[in-house]
XYZ file of C-alpha atoms in Angstrom:
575
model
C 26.757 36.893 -36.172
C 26.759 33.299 -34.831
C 27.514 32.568 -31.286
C 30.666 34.218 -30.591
C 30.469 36.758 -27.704
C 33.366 39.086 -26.906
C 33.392 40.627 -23.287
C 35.982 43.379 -22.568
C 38.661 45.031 -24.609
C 41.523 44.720 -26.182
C 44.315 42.364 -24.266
C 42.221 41.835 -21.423
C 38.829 40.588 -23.424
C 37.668 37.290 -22.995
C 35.685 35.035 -25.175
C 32.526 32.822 -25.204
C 31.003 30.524 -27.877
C 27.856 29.124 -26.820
C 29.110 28.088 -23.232
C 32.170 27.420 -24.309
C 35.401 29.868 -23.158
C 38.737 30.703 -24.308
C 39.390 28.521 -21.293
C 37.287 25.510 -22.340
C 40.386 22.881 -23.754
C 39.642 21.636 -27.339
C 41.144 18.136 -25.432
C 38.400 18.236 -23.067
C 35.573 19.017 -25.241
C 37.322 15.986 -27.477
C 36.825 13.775 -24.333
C 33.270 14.782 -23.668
C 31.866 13.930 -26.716
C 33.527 10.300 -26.480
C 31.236 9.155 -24.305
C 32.874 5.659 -23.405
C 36.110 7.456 -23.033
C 34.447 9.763 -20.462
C 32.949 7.159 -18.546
C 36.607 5.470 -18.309
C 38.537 8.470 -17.043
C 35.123 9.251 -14.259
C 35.330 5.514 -13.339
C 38.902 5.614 -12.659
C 38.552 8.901 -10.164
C 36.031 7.051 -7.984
C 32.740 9.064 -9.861
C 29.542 6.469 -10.185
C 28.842 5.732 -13.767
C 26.795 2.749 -15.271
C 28.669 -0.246 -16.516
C 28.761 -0.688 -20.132
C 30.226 -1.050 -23.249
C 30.788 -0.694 -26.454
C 29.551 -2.693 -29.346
C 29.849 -3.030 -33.065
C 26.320 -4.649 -34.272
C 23.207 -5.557 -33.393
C 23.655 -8.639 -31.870
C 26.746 -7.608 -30.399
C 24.524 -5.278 -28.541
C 21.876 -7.803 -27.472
C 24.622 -9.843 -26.437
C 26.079 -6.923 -23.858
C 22.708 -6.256 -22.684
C 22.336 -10.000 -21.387
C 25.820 -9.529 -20.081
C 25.326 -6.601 -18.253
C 21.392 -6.479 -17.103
C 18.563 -5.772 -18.426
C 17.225 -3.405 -18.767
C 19.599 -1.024 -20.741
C 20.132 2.063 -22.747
C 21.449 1.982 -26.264
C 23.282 5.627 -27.487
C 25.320 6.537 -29.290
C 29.370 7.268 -28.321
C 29.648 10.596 -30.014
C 26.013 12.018 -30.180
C 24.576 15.370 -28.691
C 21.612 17.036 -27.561
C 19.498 13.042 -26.494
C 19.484 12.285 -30.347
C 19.769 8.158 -30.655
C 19.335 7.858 -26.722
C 17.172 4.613 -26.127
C 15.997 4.307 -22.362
C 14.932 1.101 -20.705
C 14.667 -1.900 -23.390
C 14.569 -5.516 -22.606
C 13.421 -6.868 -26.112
C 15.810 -8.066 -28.029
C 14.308 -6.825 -30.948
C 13.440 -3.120 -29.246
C 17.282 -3.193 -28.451
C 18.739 -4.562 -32.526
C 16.713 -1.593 -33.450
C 17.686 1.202 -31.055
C 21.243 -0.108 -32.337
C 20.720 0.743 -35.626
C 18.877 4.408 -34.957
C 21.739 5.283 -32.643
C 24.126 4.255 -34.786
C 22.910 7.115 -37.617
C 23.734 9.444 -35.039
C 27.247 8.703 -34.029
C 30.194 6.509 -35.779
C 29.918 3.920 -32.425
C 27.021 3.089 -30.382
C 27.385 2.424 -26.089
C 24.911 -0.119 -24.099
C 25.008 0.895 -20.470
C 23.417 -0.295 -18.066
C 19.893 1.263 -17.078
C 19.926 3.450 -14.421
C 16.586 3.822 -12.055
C 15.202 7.281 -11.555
C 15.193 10.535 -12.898
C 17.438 12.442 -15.143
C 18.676 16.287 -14.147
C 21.106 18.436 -15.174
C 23.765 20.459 -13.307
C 25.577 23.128 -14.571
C 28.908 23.509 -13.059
C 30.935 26.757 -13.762
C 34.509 26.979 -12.353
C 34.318 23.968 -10.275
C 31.086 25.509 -8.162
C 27.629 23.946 -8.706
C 25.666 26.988 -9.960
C 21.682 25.647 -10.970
C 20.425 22.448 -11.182
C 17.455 21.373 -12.800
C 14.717 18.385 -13.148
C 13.943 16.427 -16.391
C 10.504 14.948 -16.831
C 8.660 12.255 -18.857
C 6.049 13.354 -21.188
C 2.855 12.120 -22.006
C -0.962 12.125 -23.741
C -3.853 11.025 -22.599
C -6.276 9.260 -25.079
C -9.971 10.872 -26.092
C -10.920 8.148 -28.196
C -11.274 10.049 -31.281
C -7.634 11.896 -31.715
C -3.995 10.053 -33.078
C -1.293 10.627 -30.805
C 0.741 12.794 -32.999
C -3.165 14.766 -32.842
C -2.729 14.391 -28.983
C 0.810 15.677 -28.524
C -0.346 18.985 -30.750
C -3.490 19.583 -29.101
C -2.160 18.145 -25.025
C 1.892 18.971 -25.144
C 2.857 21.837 -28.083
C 0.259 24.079 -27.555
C 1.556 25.097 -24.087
C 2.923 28.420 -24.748
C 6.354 27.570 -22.742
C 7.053 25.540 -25.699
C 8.735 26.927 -28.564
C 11.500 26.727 -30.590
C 13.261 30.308 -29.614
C 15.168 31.469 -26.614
C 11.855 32.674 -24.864
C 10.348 29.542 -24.400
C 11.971 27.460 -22.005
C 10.829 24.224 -23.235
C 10.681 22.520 -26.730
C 8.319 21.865 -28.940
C 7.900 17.573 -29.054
C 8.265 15.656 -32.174
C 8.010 11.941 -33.196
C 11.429 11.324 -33.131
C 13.106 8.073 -33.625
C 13.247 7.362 -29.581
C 9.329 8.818 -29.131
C 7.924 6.211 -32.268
C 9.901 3.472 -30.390
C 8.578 4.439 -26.857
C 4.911 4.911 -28.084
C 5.618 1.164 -30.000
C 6.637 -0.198 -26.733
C 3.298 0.384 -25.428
C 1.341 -1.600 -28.572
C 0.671 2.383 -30.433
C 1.847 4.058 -33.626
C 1.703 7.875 -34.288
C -1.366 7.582 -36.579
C -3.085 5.453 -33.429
C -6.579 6.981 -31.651
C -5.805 5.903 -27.894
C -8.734 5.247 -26.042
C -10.462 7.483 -23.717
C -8.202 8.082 -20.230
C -5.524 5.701 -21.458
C -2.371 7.873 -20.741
C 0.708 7.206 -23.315
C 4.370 7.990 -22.379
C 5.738 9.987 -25.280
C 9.419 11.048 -23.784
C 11.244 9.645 -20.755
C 13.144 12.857 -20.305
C 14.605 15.944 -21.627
C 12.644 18.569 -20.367
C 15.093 19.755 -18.147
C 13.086 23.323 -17.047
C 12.424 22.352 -13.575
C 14.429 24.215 -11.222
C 16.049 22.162 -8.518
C 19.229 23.990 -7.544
C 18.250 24.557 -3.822
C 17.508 20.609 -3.371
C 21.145 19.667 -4.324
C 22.553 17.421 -1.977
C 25.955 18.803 -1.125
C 28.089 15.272 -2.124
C 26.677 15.508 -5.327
C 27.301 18.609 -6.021
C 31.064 17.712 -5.220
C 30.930 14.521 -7.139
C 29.292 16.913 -10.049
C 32.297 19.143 -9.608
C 34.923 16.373 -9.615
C 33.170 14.742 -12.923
C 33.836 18.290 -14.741
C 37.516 18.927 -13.535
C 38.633 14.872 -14.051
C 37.462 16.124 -18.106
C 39.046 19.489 -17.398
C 35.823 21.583 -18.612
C 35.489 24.550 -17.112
C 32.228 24.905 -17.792
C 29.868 21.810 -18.328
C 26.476 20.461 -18.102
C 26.895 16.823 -15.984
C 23.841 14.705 -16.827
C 23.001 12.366 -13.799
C 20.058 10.099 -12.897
C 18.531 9.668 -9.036
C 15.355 9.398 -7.804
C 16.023 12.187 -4.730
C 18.507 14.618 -5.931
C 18.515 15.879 -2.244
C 20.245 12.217 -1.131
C 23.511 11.260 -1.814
C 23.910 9.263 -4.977
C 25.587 6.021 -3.124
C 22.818 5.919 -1.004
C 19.821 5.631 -4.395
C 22.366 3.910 -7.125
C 22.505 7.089 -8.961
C 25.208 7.693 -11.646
C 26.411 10.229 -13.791
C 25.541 9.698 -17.343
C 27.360 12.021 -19.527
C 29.319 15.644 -19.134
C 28.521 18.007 -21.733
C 31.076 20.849 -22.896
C 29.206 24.279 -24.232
C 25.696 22.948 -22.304
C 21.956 24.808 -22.366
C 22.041 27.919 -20.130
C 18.377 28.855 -20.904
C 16.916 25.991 -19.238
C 18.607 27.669 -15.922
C 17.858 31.433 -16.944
C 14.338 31.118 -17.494
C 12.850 27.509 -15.945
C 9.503 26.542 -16.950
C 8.947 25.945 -13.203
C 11.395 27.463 -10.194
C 14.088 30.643 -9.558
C 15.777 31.664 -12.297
C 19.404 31.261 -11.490
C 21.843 33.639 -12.472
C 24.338 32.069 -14.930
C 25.311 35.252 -16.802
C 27.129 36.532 -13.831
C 28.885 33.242 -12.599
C 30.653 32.894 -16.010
C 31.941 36.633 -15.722
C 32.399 36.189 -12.186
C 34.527 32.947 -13.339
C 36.387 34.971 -16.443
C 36.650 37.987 -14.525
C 38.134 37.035 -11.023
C 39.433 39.430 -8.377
C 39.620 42.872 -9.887
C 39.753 41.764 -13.909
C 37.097 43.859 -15.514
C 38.112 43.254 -19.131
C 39.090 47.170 -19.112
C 42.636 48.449 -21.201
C 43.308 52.160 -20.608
C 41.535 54.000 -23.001
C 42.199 57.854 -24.362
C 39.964 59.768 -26.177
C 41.057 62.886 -27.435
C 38.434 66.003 -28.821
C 38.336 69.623 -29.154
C 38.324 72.088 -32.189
C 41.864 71.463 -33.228
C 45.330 69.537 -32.387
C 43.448 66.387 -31.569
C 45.873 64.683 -33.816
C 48.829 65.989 -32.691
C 48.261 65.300 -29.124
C 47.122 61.564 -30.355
C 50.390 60.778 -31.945
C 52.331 62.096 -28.445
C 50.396 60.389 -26.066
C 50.398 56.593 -27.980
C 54.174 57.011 -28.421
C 54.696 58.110 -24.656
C 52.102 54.386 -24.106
C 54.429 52.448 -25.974
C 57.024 53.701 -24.345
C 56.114 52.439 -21.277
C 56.000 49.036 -23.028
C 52.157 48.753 -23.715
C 51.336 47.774 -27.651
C 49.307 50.497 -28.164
C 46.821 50.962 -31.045
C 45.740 54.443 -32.144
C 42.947 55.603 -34.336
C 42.889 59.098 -35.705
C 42.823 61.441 -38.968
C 46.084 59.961 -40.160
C 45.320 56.255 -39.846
C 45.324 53.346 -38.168
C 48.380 52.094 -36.332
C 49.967 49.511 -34.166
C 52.881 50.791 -32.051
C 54.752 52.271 -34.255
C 53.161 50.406 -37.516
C 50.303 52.140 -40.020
C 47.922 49.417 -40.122
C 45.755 51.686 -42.161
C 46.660 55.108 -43.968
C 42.756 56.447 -44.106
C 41.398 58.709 -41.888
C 40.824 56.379 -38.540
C 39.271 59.124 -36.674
C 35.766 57.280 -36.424
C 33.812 54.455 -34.668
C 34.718 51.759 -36.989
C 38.698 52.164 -36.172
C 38.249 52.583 -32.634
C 36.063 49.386 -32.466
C 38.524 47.454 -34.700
C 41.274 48.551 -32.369
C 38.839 47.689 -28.934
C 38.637 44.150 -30.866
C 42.354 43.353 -31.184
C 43.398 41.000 -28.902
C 46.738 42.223 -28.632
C 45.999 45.994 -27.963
C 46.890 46.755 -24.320
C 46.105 50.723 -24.562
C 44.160 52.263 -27.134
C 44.503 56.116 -28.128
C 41.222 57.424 -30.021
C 40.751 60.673 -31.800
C 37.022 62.014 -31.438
C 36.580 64.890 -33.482
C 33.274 67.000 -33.106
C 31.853 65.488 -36.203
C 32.527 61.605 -35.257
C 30.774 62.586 -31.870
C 27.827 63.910 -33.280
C 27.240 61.469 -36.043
C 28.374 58.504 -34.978
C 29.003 58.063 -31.242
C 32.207 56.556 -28.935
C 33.041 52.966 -29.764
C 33.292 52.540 -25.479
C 31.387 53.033 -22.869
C 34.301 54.840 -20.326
C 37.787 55.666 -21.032
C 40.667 56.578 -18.237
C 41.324 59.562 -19.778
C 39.126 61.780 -21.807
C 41.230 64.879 -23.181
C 39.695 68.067 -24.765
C 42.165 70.313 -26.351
C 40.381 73.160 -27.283
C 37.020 74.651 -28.333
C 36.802 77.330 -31.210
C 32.708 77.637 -31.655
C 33.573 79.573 -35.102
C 35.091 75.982 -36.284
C 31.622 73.982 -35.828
C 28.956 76.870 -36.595
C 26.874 76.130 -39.377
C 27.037 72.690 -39.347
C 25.026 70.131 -38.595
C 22.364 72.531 -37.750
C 25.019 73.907 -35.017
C 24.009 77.677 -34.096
C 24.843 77.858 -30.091
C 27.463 77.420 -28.122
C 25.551 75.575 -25.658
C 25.297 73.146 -28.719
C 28.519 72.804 -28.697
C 28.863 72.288 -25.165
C 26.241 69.423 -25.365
C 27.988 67.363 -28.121
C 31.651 67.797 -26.883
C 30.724 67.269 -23.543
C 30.245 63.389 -24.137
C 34.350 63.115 -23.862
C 34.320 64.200 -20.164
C 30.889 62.212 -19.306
C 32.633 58.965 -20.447
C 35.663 59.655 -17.813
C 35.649 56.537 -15.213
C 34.098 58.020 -12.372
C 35.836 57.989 -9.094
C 34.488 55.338 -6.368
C 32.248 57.814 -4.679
C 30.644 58.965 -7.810
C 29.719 55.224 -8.603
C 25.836 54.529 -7.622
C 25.841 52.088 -4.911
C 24.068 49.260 -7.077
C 27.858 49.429 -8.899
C 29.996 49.716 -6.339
C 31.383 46.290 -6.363
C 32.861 47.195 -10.307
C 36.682 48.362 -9.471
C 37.940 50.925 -11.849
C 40.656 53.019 -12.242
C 39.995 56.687 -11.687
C 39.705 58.397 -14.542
C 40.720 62.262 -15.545
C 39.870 64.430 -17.287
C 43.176 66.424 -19.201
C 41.147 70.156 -20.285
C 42.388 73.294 -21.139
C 42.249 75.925 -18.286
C 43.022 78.545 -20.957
C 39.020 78.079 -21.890
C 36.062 78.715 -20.410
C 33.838 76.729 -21.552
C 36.140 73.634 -20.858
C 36.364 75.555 -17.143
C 32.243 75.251 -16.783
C 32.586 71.684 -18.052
C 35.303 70.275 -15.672
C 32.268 69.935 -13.538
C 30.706 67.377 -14.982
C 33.706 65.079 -14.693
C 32.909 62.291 -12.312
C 36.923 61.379 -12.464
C 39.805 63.831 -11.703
C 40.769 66.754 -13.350
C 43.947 67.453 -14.658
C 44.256 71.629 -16.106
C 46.740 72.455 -18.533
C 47.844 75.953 -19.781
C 50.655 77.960 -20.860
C 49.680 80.804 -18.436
C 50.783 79.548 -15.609
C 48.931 82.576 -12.902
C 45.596 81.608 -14.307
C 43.001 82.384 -11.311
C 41.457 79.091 -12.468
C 44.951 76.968 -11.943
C 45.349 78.455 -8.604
C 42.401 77.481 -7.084
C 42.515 74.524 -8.196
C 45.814 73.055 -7.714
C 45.043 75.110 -3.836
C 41.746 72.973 -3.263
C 43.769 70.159 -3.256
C 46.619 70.787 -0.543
C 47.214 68.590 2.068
C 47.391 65.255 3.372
C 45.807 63.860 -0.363
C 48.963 65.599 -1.894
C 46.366 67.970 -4.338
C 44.924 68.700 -7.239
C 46.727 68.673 -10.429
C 47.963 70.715 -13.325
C 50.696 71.124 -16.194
C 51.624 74.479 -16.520
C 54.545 76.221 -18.428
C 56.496 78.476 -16.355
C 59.819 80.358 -16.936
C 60.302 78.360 -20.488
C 59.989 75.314 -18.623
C 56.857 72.529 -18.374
C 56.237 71.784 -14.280
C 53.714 69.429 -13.206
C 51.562 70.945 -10.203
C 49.828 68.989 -7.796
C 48.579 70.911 -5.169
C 51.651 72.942 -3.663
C 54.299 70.568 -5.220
C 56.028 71.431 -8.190
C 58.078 69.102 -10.737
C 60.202 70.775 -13.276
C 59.997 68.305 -16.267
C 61.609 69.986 -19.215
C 62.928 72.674 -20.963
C 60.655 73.655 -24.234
C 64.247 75.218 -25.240
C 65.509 71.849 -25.266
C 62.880 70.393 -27.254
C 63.934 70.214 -30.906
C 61.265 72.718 -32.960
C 60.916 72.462 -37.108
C 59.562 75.229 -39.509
C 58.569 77.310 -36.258
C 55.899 75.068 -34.803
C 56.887 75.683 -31.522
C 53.629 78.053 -31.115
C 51.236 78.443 -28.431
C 48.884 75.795 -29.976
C 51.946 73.167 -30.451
C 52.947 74.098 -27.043
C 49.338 73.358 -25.504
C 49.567 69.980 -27.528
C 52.530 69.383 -25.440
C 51.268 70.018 -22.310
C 47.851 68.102 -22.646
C 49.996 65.462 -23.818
C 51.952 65.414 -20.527
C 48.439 65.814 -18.724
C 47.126 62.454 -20.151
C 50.566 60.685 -19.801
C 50.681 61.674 -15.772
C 47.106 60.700 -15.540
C 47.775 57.146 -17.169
C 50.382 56.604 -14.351
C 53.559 56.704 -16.620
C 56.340 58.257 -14.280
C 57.882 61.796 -15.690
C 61.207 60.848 -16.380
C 59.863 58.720 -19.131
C 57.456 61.262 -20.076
C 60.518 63.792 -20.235
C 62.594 61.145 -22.495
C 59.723 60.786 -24.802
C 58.756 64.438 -24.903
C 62.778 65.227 -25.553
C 62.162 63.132 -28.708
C 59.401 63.378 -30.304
C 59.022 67.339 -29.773
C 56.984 69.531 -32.088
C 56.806 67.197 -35.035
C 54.673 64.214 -36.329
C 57.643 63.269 -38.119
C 59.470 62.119 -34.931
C 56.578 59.969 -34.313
C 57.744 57.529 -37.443
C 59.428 53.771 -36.975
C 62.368 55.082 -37.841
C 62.969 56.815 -34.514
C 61.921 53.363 -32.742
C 65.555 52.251 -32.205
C 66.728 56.121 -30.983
C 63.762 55.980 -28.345
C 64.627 52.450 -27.279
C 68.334 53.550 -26.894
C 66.742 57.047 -24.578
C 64.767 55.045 -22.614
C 66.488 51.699 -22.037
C 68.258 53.133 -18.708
C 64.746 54.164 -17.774
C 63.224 50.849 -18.110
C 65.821 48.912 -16.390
């Protein structure tokens, strides 16, 4: 709703309003609607700008116009969008009256001196010129029998670029305040019939849909440039006059006008006349630089059962490593270690809430079978997509569910959102740097065996049977100079991480603290794809030990109160 436009995730999102950024200054858009203000600090920094003033009545105005030239254009200090703009007057009367109109429009009104030639606009993003385009006048041209308001229906508003939605690139005209007085410069009225082939100027300027970008003389688009850092905009729409925009602007007496903070893109996406220039990607290209992609690490964790389990583990061993972490799943909402919600969390809404917080800097997301099915992922690729388990017996009968392949298709969407690895990445997106991604599956199943192939990331096994054929091969395929593929195994009471003929001993599962039995097979395979996800995420094993040490078996180790114990394990670590 509104403008507001979020791009990315989490800690690393940005923000646009308009054309306005979370980088835009609130003091610079202050300074760029005072118009006189703006003039003063361009003026000062060597930028051509016409000479004028401001003035508190009528005469006051007359008065400055004498003083500085005719003719002159009357506006007003603090207006927007060329309401109360009054071009070229020399009556006094024509000038007493703009006064007043532009004064309805702002809480000061400016007289500048006129400047000869024609208006454009240039959009400047991140100090680079990026399109540039024409304005032009507008007029009718009498049939003896039609009224000029008849003429600009019939000759200017029924040309089907004109409209008052995005897809029309120029506006509709009206009889404004500035049109009436142009059209009663030249002796008419709107209710007048104009005589046949007499042509009427109804607007000096505005329609700014003729794409010049290419004819932009390269000192003015570095005095362009200049004009939007001396306001310290970041992205603005500089309004200059010149009769040859492919001169220099000291050579023609051109000046700029006025800088705009949050100006029109459309005029430069779709011109009325010219290249479309592409604007979308120089503000990302300007939000995003280098390698920024607006990407946290995301984990999303399905299968038939433990997803919650392995959740909890894997956002406590994130905030260990000192990310804030937010995690959605069956037993709410939380923030680190604080339950920002106790209903079930396990769905899109959660994980989008959590994707909008701007202080999330890892996100943990439990997908269960139904949430996939029903309602979708709340992102589009996730670092590490972990599938616990599958038990068809748990999702038969619903939903219409009767196959396994069924099954296969719907729970397969965890693995297909894995980042892909550079050379699965079509050419066309090349250029988009990633993290790998890898998939965290259990080796112990077959049909999570058959779907490993699908992941465009890594692979990462886990399984408490450490001499599965499956492991073997795969942690063998890997040997070598690329130090192999990987796997978490449990081996002589003891979880090892494999990759390719290296082995880590990480911990002892006698060491880890069990309550009311629940050191099972199941709790144990939690562990381990816990452990798979952490290693994939990059967070080195002696932290993963320290966390695994104390949160063991239990949910209930997973609780603030155990925040100051972990901070005590780990401190050492951190250091």
């Amino acid at each position: 709703k509104g403008n507001l436009v979020q791009l990315g995730h989490g800690a690393r999102c940005r923000h646009i309003w308009t054309a306005e950024t979370d980088r835009t200054s609130a003091i610079a858009e202050g300074i760029s609607r005072d118009k006189d203000l703006t003039k003063s600090l361009l003026q000062s920094c060597g930028v051509p700008v016409p000479e004028g003033r401001i003035v508190e009545s009528a005469e006051a105005a007359w008065e400055a116009a004498n003083d500085i030239g005719m003719p002159v254009v009357i506006k007003p200090c603090d207006g927007n969008h060329g309401r109360g703009v009054f071009i070229e007057l020399s009556q006094r009367e024509e000038i007493e009256s703009a006064y007043r109109m532009a004064l309805r429009e702002g809480t000061e009104v400016l007289v500048e001196r006129y400047i000869s030639g024609t208006e454009h606009r240039l959009l400047i993003v991140g100090g680079r010129l990026i399109a540039a385009t024409r304005g032009d006048s507008v007029s009718v041209v009498g049939d003896g029998v039609s009224t000029i308001a008849e003429l600009i229906d019939s000759q200017i508003n029924s040309d089907p670029r004109r409209g008052s939605t995005e897809d029309h690139p120029l506006n509709l005209i009206r009889l404004d305040s500035a049109a009436q007085m142009e059209i009663a410069h030249q002796g008419y009225h709107r209710d007048s019939v104009v005589p046949a082939g007499i042509k009427v100027l109804i607007q000096r300027s505005g329609n700014h849909a003729f794409d010049v970008t290419d004819q932009v003389h390269p000192s003015t688009a570095s005095i362009a440039s200049l004009a939007a850092r001396v306001i310290g905009l970041d992205i603005a729409g500089i309004d200059l006059v010149t009769s040859d925009i492919s001169r220099p602007l000291n050579e023609q007496g051109g000046a700029i006008v006025e800088v705009n903070a949050g100006p029109s893109l459309l005029m430069h996406i779709k011109p009325a006349v010219g290249k479309p220039r592409p604007v979308g990607k120089a503000i990302v290209d300007h939000l995003f630089p280098g390698q920024e992609n607006g990407r946290i690490p995301i984990v999303g964790i399905s299968g038939s059962y433990g997803k919650t389990s392995v959740a909890y583990l894997i956002a406590r061993l994130l905030v260990l490593s000192g990310k804030q972490t937010g995690l959605a799943c069956s037993d709410g909402l939380y923030l680190d270690y604080r339950q920002i919600d106790k209903n079930n969390s396990a769905n899109w809404a959660a994980a989008n809430r959590t994707l909008l917080n701007p202080t999330v800097e890892a996100a943990v997301f439990e997908n269960g079978f139904d949430v996939l099915l029903n309602e979708g992922l709340a992102y589009d690729s996730c670092q590490v997509g972990v599938i616990t388990n599958i038990d068809p017996e748990h999702h038969f009968g619903r939903h219409g569910i009767e196959t396994h392949k069924q099954i296969y298709t719907v729970l397969r969407s965890q693995v297909d959102m894995v980042t892909p690895t550079a050379a699965a990445i079509d050419d066309v997106e090349k250029d988009i740097k990633l993290p790998v991604g890898a998939a965290v599956l259990n080796a112990n199943d077959e049909m999570l065996v058959e779907m490993s192939e699908l992941c465009h990331g890594e692979v990462i096994y886990f399984s408490i049977e450490p001499e599965l054929p499956v492991i073997k091969q795969h942690c063998a395929s890997g040997t070598g100079p690329t130090q192999g593929k990987r796997a978490v195994i449990v081996r002589n009471g003891r979880v090892v991480l494999v990759s390719g003929s290296n082995e880590l001993v990480l911990i002892n599962l006698r060491k880890i603290a069990s309550e009311n039995g629940a050191n099972n097979a199941q709790a144990i395979e939690n562990i381990l794809a816990a452990v798979g996800a952490a290693w994939a995420l990059g967070i080195e094993p002696d932290l993963i030990r320290v966390g695994i040490e104390t949160f063991g078996f239990s949910q209930e180790k997973y609780k603030p109160e155990n925040q100051n114990l972990l901070e005590l394990q780990t401190q050492g670590i951190k250091l």
